Coordinates of C-alpha atoms and ligand atoms in Angstrom, one line a residue:
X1 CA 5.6 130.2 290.1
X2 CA 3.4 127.2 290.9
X3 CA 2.0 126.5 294.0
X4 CA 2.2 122.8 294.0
X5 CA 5.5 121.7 293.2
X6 CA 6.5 119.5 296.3
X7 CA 10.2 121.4 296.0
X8 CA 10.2 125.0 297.9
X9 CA 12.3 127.9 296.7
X10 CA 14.9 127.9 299.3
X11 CA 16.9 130.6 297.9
X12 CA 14.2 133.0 298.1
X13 CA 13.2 132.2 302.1
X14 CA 15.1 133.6 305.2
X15 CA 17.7 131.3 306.6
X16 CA 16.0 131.9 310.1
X17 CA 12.5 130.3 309.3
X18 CA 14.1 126.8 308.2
X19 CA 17.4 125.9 310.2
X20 CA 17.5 125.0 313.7
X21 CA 19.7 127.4 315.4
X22 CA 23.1 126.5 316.3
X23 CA 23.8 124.9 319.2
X24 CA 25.7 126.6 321.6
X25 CA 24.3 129.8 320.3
X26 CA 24.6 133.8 321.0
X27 CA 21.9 136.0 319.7
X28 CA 21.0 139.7 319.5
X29 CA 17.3 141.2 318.8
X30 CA 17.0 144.7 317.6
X31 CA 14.3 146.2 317.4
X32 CA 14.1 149.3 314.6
X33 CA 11.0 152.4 314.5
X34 CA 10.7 153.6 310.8
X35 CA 9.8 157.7 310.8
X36 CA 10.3 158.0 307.1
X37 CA 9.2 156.0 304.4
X38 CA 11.9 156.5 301.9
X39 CA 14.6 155.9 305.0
X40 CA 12.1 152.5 305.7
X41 CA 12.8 151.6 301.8
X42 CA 16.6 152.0 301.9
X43 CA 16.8 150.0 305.2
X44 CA 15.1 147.4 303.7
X45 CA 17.4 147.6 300.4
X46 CA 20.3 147.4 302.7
X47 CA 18.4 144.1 304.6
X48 CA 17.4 142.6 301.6
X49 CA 21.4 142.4 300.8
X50 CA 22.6 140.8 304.3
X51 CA 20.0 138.5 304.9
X52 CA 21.0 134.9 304.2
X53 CA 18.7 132.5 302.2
X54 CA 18.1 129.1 303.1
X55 CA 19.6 127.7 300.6
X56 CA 23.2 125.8 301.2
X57 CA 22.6 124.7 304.4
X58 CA 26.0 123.0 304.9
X59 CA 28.3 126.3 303.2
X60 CA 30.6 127.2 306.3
X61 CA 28.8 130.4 307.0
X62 CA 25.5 128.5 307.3
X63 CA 25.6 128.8 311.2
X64 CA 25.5 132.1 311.3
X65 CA 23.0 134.9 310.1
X66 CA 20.9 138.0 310.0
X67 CA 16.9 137.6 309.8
X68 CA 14.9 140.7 309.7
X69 CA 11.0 140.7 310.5
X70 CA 8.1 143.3 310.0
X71 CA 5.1 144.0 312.6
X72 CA 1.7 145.5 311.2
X73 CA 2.6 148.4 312.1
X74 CA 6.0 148.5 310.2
X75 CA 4.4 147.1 306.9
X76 CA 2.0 150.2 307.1
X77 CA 5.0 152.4 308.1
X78 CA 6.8 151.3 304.6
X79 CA 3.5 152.4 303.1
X80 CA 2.2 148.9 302.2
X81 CA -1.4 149.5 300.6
X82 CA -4.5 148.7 302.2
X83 CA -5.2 145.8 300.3
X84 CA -2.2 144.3 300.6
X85 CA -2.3 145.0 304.1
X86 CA -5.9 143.5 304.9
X87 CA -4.3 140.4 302.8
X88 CA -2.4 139.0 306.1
X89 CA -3.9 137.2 308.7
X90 CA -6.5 138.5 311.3
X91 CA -4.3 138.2 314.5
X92 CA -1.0 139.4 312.8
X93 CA -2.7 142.5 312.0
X94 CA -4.2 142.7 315.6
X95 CA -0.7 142.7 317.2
X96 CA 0.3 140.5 319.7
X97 CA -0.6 143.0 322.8
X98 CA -4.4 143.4 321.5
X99 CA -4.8 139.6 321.8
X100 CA -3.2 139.9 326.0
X101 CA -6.9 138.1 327.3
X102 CA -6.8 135.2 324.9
X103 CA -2.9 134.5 325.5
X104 CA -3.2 134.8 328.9
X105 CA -1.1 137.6 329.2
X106 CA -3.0 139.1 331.9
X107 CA -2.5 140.0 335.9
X108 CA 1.5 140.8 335.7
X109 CA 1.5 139.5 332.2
X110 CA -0.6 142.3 330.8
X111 CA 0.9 144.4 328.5
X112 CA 0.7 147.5 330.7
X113 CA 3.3 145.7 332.4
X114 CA 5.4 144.9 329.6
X115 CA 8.8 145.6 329.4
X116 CA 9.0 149.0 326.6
X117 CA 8.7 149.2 323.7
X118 CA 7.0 145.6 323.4
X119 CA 4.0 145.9 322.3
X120 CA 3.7 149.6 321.1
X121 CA 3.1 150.8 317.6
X122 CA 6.4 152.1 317.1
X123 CA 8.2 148.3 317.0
X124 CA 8.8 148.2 313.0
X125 CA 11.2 145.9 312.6
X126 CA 13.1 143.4 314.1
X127 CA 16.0 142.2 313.2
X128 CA 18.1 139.1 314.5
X129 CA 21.8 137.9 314.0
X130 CA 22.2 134.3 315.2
X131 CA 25.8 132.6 315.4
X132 CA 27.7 129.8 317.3
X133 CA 29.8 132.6 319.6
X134 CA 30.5 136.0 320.3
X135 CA 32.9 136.3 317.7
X136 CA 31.0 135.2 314.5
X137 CA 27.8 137.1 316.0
X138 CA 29.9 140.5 316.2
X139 CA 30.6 140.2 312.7
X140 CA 26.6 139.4 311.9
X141 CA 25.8 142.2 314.4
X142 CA 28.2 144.5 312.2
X143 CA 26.3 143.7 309.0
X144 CA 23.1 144.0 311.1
X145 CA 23.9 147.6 312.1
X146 CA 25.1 149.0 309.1
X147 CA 21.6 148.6 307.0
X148 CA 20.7 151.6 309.4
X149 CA 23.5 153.0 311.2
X150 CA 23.6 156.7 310.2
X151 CA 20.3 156.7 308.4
X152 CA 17.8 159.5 309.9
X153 CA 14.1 158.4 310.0
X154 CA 15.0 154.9 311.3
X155 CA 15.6 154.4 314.7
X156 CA 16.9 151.5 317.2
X157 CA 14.7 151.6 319.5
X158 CA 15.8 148.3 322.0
X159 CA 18.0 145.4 322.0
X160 CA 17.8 141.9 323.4
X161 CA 20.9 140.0 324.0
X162 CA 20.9 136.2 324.0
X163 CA 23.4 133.3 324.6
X164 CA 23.7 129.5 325.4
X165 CA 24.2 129.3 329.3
X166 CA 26.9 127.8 330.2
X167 CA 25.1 124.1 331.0
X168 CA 23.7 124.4 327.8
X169 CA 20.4 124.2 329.3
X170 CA 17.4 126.6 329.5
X171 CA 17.2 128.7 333.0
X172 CA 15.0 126.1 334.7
X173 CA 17.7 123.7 333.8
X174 CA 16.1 121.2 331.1
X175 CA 18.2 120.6 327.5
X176 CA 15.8 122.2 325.0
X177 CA 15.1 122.6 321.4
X178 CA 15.5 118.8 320.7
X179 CA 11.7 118.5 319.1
X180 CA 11.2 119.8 315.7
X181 CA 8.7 119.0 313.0
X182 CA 9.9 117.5 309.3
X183 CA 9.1 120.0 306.2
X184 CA 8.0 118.5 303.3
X185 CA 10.8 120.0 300.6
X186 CA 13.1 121.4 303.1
X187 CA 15.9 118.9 303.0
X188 CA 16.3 118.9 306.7
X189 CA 15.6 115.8 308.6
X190 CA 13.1 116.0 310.9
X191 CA 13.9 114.3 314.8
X192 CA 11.0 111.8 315.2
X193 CA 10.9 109.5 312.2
X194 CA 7.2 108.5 313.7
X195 CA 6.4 111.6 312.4
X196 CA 5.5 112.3 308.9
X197 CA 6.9 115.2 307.4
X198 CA 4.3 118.2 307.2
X199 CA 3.4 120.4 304.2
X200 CA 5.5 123.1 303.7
X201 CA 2.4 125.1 303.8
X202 CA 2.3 125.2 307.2
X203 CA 5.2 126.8 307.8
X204 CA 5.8 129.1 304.7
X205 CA 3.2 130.9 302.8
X206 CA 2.4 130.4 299.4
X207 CA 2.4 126.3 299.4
X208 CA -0.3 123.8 300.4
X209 CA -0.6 123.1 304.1
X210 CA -2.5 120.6 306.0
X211 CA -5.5 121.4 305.1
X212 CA -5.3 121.7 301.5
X213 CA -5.0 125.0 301.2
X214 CA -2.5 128.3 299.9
X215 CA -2.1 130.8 301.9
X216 CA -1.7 133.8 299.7
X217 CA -1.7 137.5 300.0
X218 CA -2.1 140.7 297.7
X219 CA 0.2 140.9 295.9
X220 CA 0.9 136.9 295.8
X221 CA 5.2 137.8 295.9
X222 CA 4.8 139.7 299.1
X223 CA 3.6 136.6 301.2
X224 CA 5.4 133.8 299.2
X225 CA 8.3 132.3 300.6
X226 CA 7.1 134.4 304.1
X227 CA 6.0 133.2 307.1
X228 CA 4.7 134.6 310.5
X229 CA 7.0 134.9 313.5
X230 CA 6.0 135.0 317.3
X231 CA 8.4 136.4 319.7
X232 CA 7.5 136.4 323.8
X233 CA 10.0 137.7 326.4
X234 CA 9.4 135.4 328.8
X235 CA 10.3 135.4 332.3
X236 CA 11.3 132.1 334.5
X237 CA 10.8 132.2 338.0
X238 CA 14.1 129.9 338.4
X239 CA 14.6 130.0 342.1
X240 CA 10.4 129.7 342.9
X241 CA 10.6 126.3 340.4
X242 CA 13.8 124.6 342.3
X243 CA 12.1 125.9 346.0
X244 CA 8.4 124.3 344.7
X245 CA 10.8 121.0 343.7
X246 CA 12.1 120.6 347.3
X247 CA 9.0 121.2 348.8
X248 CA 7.1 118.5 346.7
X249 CA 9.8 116.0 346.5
X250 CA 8.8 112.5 348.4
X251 CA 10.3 109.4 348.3
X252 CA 8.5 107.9 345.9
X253 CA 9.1 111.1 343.7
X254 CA 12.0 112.8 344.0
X255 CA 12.9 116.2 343.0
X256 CA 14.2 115.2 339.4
X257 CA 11.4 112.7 338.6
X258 CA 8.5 115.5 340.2
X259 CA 10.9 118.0 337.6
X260 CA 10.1 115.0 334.8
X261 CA 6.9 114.9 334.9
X262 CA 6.1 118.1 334.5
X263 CA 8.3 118.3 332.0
X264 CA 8.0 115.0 330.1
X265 CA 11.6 114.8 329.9
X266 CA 14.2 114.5 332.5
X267 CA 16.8 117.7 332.5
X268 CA 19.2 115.7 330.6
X269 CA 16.6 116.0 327.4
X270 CA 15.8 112.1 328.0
X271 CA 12.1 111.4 327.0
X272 CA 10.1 109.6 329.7
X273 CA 8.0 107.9 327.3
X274 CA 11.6 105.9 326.7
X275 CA 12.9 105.8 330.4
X276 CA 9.8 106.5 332.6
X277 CA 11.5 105.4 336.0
X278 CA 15.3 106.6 335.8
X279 CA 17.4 109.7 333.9
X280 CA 19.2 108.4 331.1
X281 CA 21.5 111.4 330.0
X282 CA 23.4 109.5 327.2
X283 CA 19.8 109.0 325.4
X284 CA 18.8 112.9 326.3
X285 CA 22.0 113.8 324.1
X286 CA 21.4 111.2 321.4
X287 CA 19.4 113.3 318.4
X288 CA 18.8 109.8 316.7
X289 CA 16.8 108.4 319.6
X290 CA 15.8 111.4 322.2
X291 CA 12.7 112.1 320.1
X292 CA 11.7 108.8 318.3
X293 CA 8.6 108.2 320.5
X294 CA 4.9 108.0 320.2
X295 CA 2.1 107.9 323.7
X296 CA -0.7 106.7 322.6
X297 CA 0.1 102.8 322.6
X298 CA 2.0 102.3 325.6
X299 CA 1.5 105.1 327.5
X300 CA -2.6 105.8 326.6
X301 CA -3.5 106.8 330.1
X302 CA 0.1 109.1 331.3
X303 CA 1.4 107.0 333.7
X304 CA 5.2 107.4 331.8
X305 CA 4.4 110.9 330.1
X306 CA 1.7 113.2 332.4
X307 CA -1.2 114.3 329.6
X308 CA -0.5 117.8 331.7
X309 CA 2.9 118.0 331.3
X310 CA 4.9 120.5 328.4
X311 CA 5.9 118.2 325.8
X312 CA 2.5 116.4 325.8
X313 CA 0.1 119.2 325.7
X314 CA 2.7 120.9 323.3
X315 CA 3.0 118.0 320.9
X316 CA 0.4 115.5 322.0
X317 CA 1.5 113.1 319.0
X318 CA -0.5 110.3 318.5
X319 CA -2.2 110.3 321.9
X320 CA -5.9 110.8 321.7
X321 CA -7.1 114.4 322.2
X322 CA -10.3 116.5 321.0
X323 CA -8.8 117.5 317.6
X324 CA -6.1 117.3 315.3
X325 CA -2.3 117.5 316.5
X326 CA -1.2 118.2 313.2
X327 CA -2.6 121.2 312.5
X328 CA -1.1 122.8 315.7
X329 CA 2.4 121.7 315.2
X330 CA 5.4 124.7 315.5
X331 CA 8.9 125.6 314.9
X332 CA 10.5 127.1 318.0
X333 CA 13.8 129.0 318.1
X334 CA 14.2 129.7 321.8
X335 CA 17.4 131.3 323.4
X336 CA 18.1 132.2 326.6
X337 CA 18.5 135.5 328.1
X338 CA 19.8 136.6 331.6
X339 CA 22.9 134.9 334.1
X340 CA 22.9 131.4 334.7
X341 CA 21.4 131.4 338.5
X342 CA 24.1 129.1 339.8
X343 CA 23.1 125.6 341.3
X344 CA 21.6 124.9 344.2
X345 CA 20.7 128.6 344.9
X346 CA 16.9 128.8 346.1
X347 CA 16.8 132.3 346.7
X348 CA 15.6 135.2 343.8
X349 CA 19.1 137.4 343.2
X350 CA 16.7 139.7 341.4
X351 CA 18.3 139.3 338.1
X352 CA 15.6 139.0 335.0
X353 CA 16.3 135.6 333.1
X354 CA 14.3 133.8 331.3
X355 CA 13.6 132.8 327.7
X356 CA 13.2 134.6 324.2
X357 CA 10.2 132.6 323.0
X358 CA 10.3 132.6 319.1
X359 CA 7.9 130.7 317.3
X360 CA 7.9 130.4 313.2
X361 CA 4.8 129.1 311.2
X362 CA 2.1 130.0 308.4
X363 CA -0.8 130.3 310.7
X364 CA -1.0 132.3 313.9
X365 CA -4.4 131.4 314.5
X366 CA -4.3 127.5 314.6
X367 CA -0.9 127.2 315.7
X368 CA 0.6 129.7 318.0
X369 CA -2.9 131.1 319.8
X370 CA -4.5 127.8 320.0
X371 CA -1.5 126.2 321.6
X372 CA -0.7 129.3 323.8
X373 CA -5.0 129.6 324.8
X374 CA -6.0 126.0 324.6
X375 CA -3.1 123.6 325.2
X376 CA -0.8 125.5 327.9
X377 CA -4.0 127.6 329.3
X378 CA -6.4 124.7 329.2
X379 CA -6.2 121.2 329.7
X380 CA -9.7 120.1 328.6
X381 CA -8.4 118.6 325.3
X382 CA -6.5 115.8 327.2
X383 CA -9.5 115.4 329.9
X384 CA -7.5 117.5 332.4
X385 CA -10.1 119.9 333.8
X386 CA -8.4 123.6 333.6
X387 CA -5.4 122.7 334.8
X388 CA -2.8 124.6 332.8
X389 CA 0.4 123.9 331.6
X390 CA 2.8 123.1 335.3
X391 CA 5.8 125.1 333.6
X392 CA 4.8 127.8 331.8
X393 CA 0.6 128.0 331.7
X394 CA -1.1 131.7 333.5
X395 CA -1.6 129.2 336.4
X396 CA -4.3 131.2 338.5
X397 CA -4.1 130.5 342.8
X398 CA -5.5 127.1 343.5
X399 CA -4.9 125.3 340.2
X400 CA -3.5 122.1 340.5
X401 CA -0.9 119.8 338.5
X402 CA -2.3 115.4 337.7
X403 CA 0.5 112.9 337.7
X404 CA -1.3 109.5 337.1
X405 CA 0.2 106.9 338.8
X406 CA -1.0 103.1 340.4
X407 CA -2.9 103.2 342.3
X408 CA -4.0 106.8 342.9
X409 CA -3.0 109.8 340.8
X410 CA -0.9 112.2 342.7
X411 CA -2.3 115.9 342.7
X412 CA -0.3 118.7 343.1
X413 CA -2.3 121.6 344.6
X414 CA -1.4 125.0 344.0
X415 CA 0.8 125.3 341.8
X416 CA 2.5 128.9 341.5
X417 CA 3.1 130.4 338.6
X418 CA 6.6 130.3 337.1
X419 CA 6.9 132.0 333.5
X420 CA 5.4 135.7 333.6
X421 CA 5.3 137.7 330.3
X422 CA 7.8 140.3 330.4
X423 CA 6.0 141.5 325.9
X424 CA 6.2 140.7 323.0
X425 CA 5.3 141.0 319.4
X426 CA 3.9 139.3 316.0
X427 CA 6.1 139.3 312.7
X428 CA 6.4 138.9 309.2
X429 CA 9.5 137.6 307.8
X430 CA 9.0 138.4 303.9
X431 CA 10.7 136.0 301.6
X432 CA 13.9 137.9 300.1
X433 CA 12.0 139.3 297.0
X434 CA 9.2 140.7 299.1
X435 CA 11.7 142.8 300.5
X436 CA 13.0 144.0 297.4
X437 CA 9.8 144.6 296.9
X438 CA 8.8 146.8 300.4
X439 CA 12.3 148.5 299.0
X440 CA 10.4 149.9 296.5
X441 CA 12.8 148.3 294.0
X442 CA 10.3 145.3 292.3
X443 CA 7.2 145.9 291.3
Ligands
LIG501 C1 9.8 129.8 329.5 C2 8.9 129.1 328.7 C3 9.3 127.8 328.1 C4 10.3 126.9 328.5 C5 11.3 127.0 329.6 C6 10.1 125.8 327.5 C7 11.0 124.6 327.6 C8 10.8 123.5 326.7 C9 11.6 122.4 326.8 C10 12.8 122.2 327.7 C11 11.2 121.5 325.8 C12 11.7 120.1 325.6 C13 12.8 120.0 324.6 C14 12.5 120.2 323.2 O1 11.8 119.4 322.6 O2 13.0 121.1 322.6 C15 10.1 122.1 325.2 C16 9.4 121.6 324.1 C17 8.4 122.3 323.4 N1 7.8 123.5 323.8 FE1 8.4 124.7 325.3 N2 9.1 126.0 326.7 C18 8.5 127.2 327.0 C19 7.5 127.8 326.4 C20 6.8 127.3 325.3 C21 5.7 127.9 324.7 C22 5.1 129.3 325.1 C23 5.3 127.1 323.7 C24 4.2 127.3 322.6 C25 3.3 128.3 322.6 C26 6.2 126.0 323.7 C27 6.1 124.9 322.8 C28 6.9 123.8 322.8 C29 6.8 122.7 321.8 C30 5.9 122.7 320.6 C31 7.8 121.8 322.2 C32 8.1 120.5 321.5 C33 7.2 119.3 322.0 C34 7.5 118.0 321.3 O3 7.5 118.0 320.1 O4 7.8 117.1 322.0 N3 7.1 126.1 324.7 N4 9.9 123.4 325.7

């Protein structure tokens, strides 16, 4: 197998690392604790059959699947040899909770507050079955549960169950995953064509990235076609955001445009770098034109787009920044989790809702810990002293929020914190041979 051919070997990588999920969506986590190797190999026989490839993106099933994932700790469980095991990267084999300071999981974050078993070395596996609706994921859900159902020495251990809200929105109440990078060989379009597509390398193992280089592992198969997963159960303060809206609205920036800015979209999805003074919800639901924006040009200085605000720190484009945005680009799968909290309620019903943060990509290091510890928990890159991320940065008491505007900026002073880390965990997701191969089967 060559490592430079522009094409990548679809059928042999995990439907979930490649397709946006659907949209409206349901979703199940399950997590799995391997006690026995040989009941570790036949689980992962049994995966390797009811994962989907990502190959055939348009046959009618295509919408609906079964991903599976491993944590250090599971690879070592299915007796993966020292070598191999030293092959992956540094911060996938230091598990997500060991790396708590530099996220900023800290304070409630910390993982002695997380949520069990996030964050423990008995999370293994992970498996996910994604669909449209509850009907189609039951039926992935059943494939999902018979590769272990019934099996001693692998146990379910906890369960996360997800599903579009009924505004199609996420909890705070913005229209999400619109933004996603091109892949060079994928075959599926990217959303901003001002954006070139990137080298499959940084997103799958095994291919040339960015930066010229393979990453490769020991055996080469076992990495190949793999990539790295981040999953973050993340909290959203829903009620504290809208009541921190009302209190900070004026008449020069009401509720929805103060919501905006931190955002760098209104709710509707619409980008302010395209409608800076007024929502423009046909454009938020137009995937031709809701993405198909640059800052730097017209907007060098923020005055549409905040340089503090999500989208910008998360995907700075062609605005000027200390570094490289293309070597810190992402794919996200998020899906909701928790009741809608109705409109217009301001007060906490006590209910936990927030977001299952999933990220996909080749290299931990450069692109989900240096977003995470430098771009939502930081804002030096853009010029913005330590002010953090207004939506979902560790915001510390007494950190503050820029919106530059003619003729004086506008500073929001203490923000509070909204997102809080309920755990979460770092994954492989082999290509479907490496699995054959952790099945003991291929050699
Ligand atoms: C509860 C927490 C979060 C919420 C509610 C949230 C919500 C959103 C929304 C509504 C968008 C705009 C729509 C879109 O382009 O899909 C967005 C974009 C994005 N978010 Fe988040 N997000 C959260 C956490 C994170 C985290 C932890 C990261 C990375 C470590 C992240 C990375 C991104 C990226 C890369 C984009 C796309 C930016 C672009 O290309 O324009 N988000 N997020």
């Amino acid at each position: 197998m060559s490592t430079t051919v522009p094409g990548l070997e679809l059928d042999d990588i995990q439907s979930g690392v490649l397709r946006p999920r659907p949209a409206p969506y349901a979703a199940t986590y399950i997590a799995l604790r391997i006690d026995d190797l040989k009941a570790g190999q036949q689980l992962m026989q049994n995966v390797a059959k009811v994962v989907t490839s990502a190959a055939n993106p348009s046959s009618p099933t295509a919408d609906t699947w079964v991903s599976v994932a491993l944590t250090y700790q599971g690879l070592k469980a299915l007796g993966v040899p020292a070598k191999s095991l030293e092959s992956f990267s540094w911060e996938f084999r230091q598990g997500m909770a060991a790396r708590a300071k530099d996220l900023g999981d800290v304070g409630e974050s910390s993982p002695e507050n997380w949520e069990k078993p996030l964050g423990s070395p008995e999370f293994h596996v992970i498996l996910v079955a994604v669909s449209p609706d509850a009907q189609s994921l039951e039926a992935a859900l059943a494939r999902a549960r018979k590769t272990y159902e019934g099996m001693t020495g692998v146990v379910a251990i906890w369960r996360q169950d997800c599903h579009a809200l009924p505004n199609e929105k996420e909890p705070f109440g913005f229209k999400d995953g619109i933004s996603h990078p091109a892949i060079e060989g994928s075959g599926i379009p990217g959303t901003n064509p001002k954006e070139r597509p990137l080298k499959a390398g940084e997103f799958v193992l095994g291919y040339t990235d960015e930066m010229g280089g393979v990453q490769k592992t020991e055996p080469e198969f076992l990495g190949r076609n793999g990539t790295y997963i981040v999953f973050r159960k993340l909290h959203q303060r829903v009620a504290d955001f809208r009541k921190y809206l009302k209190a900070n609205a004026t008449s020069e920036m009401d509720e929805e445009l103060l919501a905006a800015k931190m955002m760098g979209r209104w709710r509707s999805g619409a980008p302010l770098a395209l409608c800076p003074l007024h929502d423009n919800p046909e454009l938020g639901v137009d995937s031709k034109r809701n993405n198909d924006f640059l800052f730097q040009q017209d907007d060098a200085a923020g005055f549409k787009t905040p340089g503090g605000s999500h989208i910008r720190r998360m995907n700075p484009r062609d605005a000027e920044i200390a570094g490289v945005a293309r070597i810190h680009r992402m794919i996200r799968r998020g899906t909701a989790y928790g009741p809608l909290l109705p409109e217009g309620v301001l007060d906490d019903d006590g209910a936990d809702r927030g977001l299952i943060f999933a990220f996909v990509g080749a290299h931990l290091g450069r692109q989900f810990e240096f977003v995470q510890s430098q771009w939502i928990n930081d804002g030096i890159f853009f010029g913005g002293n330590n002010d953090k991320d207004p939506l979902v940065g560790a915001t510390q008491p007494g950190e503050s929020f820029s919106v530059p505007r003619r003729p004086v900026r506008r500073r929001l002073q203490g923000m509070p914190r909204f997102v809080v880390t309920r755990g979460g965990e770092y994954g492989f997701m082999p290509g479907i041979r490496a699995l054959r191969w952790l099945a003991g089967l291929e050699a």
